[in-house]
Coordinates of C-alpha atoms and ligand atoms in Angstrom, one line a residue:
X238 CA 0.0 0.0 0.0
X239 CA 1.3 3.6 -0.7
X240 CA 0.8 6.7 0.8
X241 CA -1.7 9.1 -1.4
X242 CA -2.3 13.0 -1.0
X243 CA -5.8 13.8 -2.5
X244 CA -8.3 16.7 -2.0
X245 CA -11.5 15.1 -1.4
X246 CA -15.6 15.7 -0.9
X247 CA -16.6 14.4 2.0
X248 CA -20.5 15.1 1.5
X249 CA -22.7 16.8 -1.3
X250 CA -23.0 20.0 0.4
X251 CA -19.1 20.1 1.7
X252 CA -15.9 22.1 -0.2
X253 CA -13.4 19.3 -1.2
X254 CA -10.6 19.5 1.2
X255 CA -7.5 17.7 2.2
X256 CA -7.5 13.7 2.3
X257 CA -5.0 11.3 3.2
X258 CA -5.4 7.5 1.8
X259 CA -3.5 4.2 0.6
X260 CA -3.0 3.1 -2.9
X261 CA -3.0 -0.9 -3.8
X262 CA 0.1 -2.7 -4.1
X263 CA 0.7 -2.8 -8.4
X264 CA -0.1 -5.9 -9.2
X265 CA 1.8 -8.3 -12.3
X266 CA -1.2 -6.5 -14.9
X267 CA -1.1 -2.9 -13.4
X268 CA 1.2 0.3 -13.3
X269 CA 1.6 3.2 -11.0
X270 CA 1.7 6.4 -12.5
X271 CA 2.9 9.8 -10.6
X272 CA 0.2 12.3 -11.7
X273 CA 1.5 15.3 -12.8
X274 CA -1.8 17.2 -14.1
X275 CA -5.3 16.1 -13.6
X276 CA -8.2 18.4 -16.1
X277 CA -11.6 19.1 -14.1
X278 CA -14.4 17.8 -16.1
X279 CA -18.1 19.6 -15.3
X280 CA -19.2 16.0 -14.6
X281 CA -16.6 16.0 -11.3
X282 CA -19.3 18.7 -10.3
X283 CA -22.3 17.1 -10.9
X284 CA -21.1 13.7 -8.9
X285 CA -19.3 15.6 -6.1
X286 CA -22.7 17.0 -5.7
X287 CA -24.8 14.2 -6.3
X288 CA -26.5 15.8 -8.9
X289 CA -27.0 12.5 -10.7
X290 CA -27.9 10.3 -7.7
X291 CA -25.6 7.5 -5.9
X292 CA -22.4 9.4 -5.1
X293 CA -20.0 7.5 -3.2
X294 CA -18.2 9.7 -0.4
X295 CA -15.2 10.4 0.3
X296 CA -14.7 11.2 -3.8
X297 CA -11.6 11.9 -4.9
X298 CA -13.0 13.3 -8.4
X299 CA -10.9 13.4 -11.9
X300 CA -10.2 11.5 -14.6
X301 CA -8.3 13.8 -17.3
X302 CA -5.1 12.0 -15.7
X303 CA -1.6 12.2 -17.1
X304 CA 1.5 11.4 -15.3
X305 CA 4.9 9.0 -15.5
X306 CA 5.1 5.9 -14.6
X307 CA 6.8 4.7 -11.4
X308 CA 6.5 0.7 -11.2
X309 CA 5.1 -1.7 -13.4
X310 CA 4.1 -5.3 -13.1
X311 CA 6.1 -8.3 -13.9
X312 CA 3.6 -8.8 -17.3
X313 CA 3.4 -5.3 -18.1
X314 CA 3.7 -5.0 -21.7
X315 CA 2.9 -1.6 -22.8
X316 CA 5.1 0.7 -20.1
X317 CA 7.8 0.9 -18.7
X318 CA 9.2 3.3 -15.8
X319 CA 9.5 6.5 -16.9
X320 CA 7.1 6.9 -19.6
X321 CA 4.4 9.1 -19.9
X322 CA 0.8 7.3 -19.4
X323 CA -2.5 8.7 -19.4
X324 CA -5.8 7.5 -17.6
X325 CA -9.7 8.8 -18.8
X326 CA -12.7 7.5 -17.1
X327 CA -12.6 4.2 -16.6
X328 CA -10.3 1.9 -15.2
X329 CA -11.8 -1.7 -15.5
X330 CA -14.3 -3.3 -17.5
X331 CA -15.9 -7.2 -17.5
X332 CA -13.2 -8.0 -20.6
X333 CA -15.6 -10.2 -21.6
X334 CA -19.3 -8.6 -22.8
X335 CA -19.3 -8.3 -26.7
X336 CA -18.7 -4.2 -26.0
X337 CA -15.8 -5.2 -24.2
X338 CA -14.6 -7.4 -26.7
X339 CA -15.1 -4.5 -29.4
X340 CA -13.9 -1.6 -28.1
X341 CA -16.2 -0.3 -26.6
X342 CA -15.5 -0.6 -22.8
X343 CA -17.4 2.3 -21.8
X344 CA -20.7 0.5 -22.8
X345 CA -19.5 -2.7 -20.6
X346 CA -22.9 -5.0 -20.5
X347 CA -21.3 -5.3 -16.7
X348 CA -21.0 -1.3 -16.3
X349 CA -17.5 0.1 -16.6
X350 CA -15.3 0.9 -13.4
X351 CA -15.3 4.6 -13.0
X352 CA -11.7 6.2 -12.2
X353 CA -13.9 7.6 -9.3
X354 CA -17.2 7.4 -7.8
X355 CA -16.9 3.5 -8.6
X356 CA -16.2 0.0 -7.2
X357 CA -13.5 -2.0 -8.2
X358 CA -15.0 -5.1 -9.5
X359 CA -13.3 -7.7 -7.0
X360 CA -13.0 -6.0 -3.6
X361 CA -16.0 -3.7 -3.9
X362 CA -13.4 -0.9 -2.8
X363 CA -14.2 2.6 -4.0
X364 CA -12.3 4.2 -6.7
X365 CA -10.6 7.6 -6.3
X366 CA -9.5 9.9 -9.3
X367 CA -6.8 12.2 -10.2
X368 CA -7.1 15.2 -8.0
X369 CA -4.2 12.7 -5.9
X370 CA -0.4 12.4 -6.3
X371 CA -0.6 9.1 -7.9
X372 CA -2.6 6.3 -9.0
X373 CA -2.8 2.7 -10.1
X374 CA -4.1 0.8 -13.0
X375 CA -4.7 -2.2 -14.7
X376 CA -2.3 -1.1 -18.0
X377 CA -4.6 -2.2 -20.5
X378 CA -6.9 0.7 -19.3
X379 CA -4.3 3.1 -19.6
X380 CA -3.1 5.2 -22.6
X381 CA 0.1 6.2 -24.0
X382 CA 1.1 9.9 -24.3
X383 CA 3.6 10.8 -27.1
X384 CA 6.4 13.4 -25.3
X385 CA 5.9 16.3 -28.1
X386 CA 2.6 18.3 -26.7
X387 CA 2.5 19.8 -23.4
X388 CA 1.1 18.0 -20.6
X389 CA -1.1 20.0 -18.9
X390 CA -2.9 20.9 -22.6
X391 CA -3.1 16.5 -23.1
X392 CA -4.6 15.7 -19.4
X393 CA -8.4 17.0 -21.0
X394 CA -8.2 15.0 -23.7
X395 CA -8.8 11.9 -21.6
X396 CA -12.4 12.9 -21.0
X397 CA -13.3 16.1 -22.8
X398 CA -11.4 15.4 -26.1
X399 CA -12.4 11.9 -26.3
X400 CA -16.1 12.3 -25.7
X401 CA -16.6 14.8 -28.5
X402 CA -13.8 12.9 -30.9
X403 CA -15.8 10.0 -31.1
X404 CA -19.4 10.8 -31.6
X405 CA -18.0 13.4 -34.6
X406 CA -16.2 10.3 -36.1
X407 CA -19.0 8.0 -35.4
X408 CA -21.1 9.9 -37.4
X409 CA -18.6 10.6 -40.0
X410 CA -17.9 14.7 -39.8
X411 CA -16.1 15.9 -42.5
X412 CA -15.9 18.0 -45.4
X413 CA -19.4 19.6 -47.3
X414 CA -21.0 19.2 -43.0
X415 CA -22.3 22.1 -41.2
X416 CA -21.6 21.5 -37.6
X417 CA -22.7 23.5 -34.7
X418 CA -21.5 23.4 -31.3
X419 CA -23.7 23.7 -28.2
X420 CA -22.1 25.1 -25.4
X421 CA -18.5 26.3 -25.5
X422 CA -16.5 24.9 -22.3
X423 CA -14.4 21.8 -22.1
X424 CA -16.1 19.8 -24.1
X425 CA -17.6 22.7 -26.7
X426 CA -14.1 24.1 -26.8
X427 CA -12.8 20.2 -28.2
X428 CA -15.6 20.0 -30.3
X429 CA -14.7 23.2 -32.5
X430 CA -11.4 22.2 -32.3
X431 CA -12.3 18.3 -34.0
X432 CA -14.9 19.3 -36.6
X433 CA -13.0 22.1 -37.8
X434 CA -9.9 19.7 -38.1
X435 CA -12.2 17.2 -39.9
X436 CA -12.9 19.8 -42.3
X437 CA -16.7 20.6 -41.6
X438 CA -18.3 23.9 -41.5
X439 CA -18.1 24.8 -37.7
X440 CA -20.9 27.5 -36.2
X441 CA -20.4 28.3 -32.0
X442 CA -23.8 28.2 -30.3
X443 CA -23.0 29.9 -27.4
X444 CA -24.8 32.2 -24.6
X445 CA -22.0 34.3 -23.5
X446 CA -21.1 37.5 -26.2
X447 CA -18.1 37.1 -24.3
X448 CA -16.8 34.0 -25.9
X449 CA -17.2 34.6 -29.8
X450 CA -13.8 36.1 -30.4
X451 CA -12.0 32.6 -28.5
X452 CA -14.5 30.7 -30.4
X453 CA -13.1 31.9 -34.0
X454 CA -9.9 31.5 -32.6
X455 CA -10.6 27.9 -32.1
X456 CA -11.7 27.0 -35.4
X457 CA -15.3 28.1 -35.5
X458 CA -16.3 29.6 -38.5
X459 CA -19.1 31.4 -37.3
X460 CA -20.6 32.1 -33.7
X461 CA -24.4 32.9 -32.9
X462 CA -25.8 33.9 -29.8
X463 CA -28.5 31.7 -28.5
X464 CA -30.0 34.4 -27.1
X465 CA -30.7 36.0 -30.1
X466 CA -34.4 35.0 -32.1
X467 CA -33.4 36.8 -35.0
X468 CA -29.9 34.7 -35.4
X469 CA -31.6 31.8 -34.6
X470 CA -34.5 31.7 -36.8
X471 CA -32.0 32.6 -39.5
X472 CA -30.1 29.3 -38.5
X473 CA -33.4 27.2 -39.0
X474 CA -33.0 23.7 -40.7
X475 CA -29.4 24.8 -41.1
X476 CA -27.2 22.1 -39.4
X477 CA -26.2 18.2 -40.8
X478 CA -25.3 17.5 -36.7
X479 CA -25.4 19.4 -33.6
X480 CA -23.0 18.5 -30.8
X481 CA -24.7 19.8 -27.2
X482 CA -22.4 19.7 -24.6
X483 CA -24.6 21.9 -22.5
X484 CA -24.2 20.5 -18.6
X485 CA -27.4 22.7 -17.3
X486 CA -31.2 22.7 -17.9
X487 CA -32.1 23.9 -21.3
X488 CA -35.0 22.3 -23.9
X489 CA -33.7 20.5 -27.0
X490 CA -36.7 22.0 -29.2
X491 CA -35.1 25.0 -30.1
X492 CA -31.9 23.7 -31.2
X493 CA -33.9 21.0 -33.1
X494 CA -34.9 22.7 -35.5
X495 CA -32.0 24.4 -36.3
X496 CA -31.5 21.0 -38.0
X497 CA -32.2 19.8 -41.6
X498 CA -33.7 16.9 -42.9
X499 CA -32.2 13.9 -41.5
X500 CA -30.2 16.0 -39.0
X501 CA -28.7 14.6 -35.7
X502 CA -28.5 16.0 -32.3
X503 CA -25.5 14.5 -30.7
X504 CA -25.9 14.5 -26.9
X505 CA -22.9 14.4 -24.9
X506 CA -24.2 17.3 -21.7
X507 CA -26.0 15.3 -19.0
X508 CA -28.1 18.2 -17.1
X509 CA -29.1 16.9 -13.4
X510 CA -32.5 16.7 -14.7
X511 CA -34.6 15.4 -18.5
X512 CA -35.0 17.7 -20.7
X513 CA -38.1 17.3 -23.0
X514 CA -38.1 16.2 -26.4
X515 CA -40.9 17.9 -28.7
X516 CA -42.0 15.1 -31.4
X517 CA -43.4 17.3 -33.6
X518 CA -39.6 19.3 -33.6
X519 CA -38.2 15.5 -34.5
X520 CA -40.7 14.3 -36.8
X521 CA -41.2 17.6 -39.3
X522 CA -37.7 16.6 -41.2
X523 CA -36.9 13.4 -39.7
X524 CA -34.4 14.4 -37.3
X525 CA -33.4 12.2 -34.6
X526 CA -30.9 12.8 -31.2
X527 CA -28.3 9.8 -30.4
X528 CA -26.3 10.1 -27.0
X529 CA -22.3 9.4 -26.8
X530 CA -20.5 8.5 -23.6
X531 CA -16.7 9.0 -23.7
X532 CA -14.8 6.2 -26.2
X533 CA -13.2 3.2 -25.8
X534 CA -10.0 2.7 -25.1
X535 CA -8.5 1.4 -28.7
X536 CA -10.5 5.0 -29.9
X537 CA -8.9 6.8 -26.9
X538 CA -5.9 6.0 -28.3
X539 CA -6.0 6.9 -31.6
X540 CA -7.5 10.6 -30.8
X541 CA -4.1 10.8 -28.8
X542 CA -2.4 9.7 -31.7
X543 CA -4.4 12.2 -34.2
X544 CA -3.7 15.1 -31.3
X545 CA -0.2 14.0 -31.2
X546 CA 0.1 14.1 -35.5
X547 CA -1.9 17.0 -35.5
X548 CA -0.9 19.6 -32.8
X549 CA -4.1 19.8 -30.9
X550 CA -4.2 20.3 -27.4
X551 CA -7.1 21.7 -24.9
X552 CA -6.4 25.4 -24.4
X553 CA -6.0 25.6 -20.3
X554 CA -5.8 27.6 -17.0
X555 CA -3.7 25.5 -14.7
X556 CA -4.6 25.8 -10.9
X557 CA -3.1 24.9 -7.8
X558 CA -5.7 21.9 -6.2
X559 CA -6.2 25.0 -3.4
X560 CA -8.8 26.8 -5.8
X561 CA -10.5 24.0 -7.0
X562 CA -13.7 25.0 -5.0
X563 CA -13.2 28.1 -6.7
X564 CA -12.8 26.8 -10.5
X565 CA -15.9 24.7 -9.9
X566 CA -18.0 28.2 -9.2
X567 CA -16.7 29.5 -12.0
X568 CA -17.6 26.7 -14.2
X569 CA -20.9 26.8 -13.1
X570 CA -21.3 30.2 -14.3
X571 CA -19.6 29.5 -17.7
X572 CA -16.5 31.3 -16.9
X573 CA -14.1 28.4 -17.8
X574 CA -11.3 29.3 -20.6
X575 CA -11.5 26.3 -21.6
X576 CA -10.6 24.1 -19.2
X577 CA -9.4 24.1 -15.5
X578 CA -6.3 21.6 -15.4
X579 CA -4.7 21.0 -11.7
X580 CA -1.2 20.9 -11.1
X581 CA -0.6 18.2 -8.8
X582 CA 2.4 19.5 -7.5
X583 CA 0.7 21.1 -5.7
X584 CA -0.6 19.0 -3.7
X585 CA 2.9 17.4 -2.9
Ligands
LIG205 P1 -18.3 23.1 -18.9 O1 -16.8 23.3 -19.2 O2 -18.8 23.7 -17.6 O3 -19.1 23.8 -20.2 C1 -20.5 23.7 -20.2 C2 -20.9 24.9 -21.1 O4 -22.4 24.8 -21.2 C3 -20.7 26.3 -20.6 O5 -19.4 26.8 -20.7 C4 -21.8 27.1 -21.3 O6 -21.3 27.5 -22.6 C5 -22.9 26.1 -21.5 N1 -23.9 26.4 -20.4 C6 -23.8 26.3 -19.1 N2 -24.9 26.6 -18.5 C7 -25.8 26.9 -19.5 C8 -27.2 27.3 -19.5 N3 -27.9 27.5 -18.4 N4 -27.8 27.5 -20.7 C9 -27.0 27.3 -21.9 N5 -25.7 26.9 -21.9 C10 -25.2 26.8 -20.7 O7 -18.7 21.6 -18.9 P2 -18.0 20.4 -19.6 O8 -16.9 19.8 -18.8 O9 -17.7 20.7 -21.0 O10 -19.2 19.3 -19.6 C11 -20.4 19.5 -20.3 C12 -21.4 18.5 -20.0 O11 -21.0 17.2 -20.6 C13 -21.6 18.2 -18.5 O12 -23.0 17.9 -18.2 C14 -20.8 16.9 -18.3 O13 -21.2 16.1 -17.2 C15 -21.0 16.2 -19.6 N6 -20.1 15.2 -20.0 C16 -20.5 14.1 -20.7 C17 -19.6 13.1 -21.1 C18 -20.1 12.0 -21.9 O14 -19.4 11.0 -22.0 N7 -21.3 12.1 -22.5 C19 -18.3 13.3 -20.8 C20 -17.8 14.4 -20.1 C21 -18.7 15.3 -19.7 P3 -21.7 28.9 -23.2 O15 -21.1 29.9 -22.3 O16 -21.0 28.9 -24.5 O17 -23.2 28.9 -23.4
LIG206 ZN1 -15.3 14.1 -17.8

């Protein structure tokens, strides 16, 4: 067992704070990994504060992990000390389930082991994240980070960059698309950053005026104010997809129709509570809405890889893990450029 520094909520209601706990032994199939930056994801709010129901506390939240490795297992294939290594949301899986078997971890027939806010499949222990000073994990749920982008910029592509990489490629994003955004924060800000790179026609929906010279800066080709009915109603049966990232209460009619025939709402934002869906806004030009949780791992990978080839990085405000209860208020008001990363030495 190994000593772990963490910052910690203890209830729903409570600031996270200081917490001391012990890491597993590494076993032959696992490595340890020294985290060096850890991203903060909106959903670390919404389980810290149980807006989604079933919290397990203490939670250690985060799982935009990167780090080095420090020890690895007698069978460990893919590390070795000293490398970089990276760690998302998950950090087991039944192995077994055909989505397992595919790729597809996160939709585990078993449900997936959650870097935090989980059990560990054996002992029933809880998991705890990366807001910590290290971590262990089986290897085949960890990723490998190429040395040439800078770390605190790769840690949100284990959640953020991932969950918006693989629903664009999963419904094939490219060149001759028209592609808005819904919501530019973490994952809004990845978004742009993908279908832009995939060669679509990128528009920002955004509510903040603020944000619309940032958005053009991160590939968007055009930005329109929700809040606007005359922009909106111009944007009417515009869109092929629409990516909605959007973590609070809002209605889905609305941005609905801003799709044309056969368009596709992508949901990725899980608001605490439903939000309605309007037939008549689905079944006037045969749209439809999928959902998208995170990737797999085999995907996880290769976005690295593409990020890696391709320069792209999240753009960041690193923090020391003392403002984190800070960072989270800000979030909450949409005042997140684009995505809070903690630097764990400061924890140390
Ligand atoms: P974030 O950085 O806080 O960004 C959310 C953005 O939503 C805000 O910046 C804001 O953008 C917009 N927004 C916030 N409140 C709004 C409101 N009342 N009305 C309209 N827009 C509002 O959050 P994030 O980390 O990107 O996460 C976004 C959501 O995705 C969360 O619910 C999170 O839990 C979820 N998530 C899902 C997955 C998955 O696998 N599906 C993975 C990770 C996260 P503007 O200022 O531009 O309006
Ligand atoms: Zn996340």
């Amino acid at each position: 067992m190994s000593a772990t520094k963490a910052y910690a909520a203890q209830s729903p209601t409570t600031p996270l704070s200081p917490f001391n706990f012990e890491r597993r032994e590494p076993g032959p199939h696992d490595v340890q990994i020294e985290i060096l930056y850890c991203g903060v994801c909106h959903s670390d709010i919404h389980q810290v504060r149980d807006e989604w129901g079933g919290s397990i506390y203490p939670m250690v939240p985060g799982h935009e992990i990167v780090g080095r490795i420090t020890s690895a297992g007698a069978h460990v294939k893919k590390f070795k000390v000293g490398d970089l290594a990276g760690v998302g949301c998950f950090v087991d899986s039944c192995k077994t389930c055909t989505n397992c078997r595919s790729g597809l971890e996160q939709y585990c027939d078993e449900g997936m082991v959650g870097t935090y806010n989980g059990r560990e499949r054996i002992t029933n222990h809880p998991t705890y994240g990366g807001y910590s000073t290290q971590i262990v994990v089986d290897e085949q749920y960890t990723l490998k980070i190429a040395p040439n982008l800078p770390l605190e910029g790769v840690a949100p592509l284990l959640c953020a960059g991932i969950t918006t990489y693989s629903p664009l490629r999963y419904v094939g994003v490219g060149k001759g698309h028209r592609v808005g955004v819904l919501g530019l924060g973490g994952l809004g800000h990845m978004a742009v950053k993908f279908a832009a790179s995939f060669g679509a026609e990128v528009t920002m929906l955004s509510s903040s005026p603020s944000k619309e010279a940032d958005a053009k800066k991160l590939g968007a080709h055009h930005f329109a104010l929700t809040s606007d009915k005359a922009t909106m109603k111009g944007l009417q049966n515009h869109f092929d997809f629409i990516l909605n990232t959007v973590s609070a209460q809002h209605e889905y009619g609305p941005y609905l129709d801003l799709l044309r025939t056969n368009g596709t709402m992508i949901v990725v934002g899980v608001p605490p509570s439903p939000s309605k869906v309007p037939a008549f806004n689905l079944i006037m030009k045969r749209r439809s809405i999928i959902g998208s949780l995170i990737g797999g791992i085999k995907e996880t990978q290769e976005m690295l890889d593409y990020c890696a080839e391709h320069d792209i990085v999240s753009d960041v405000e690193v923090i020391p893990v003392q403002q984190i209860n800070e960072a989270y208020e800000r979030m909450i008001k949409g005042d997140v450029r684009y995505r809070f990363v903690i630097d764990i030495a400061s924890l140390k």
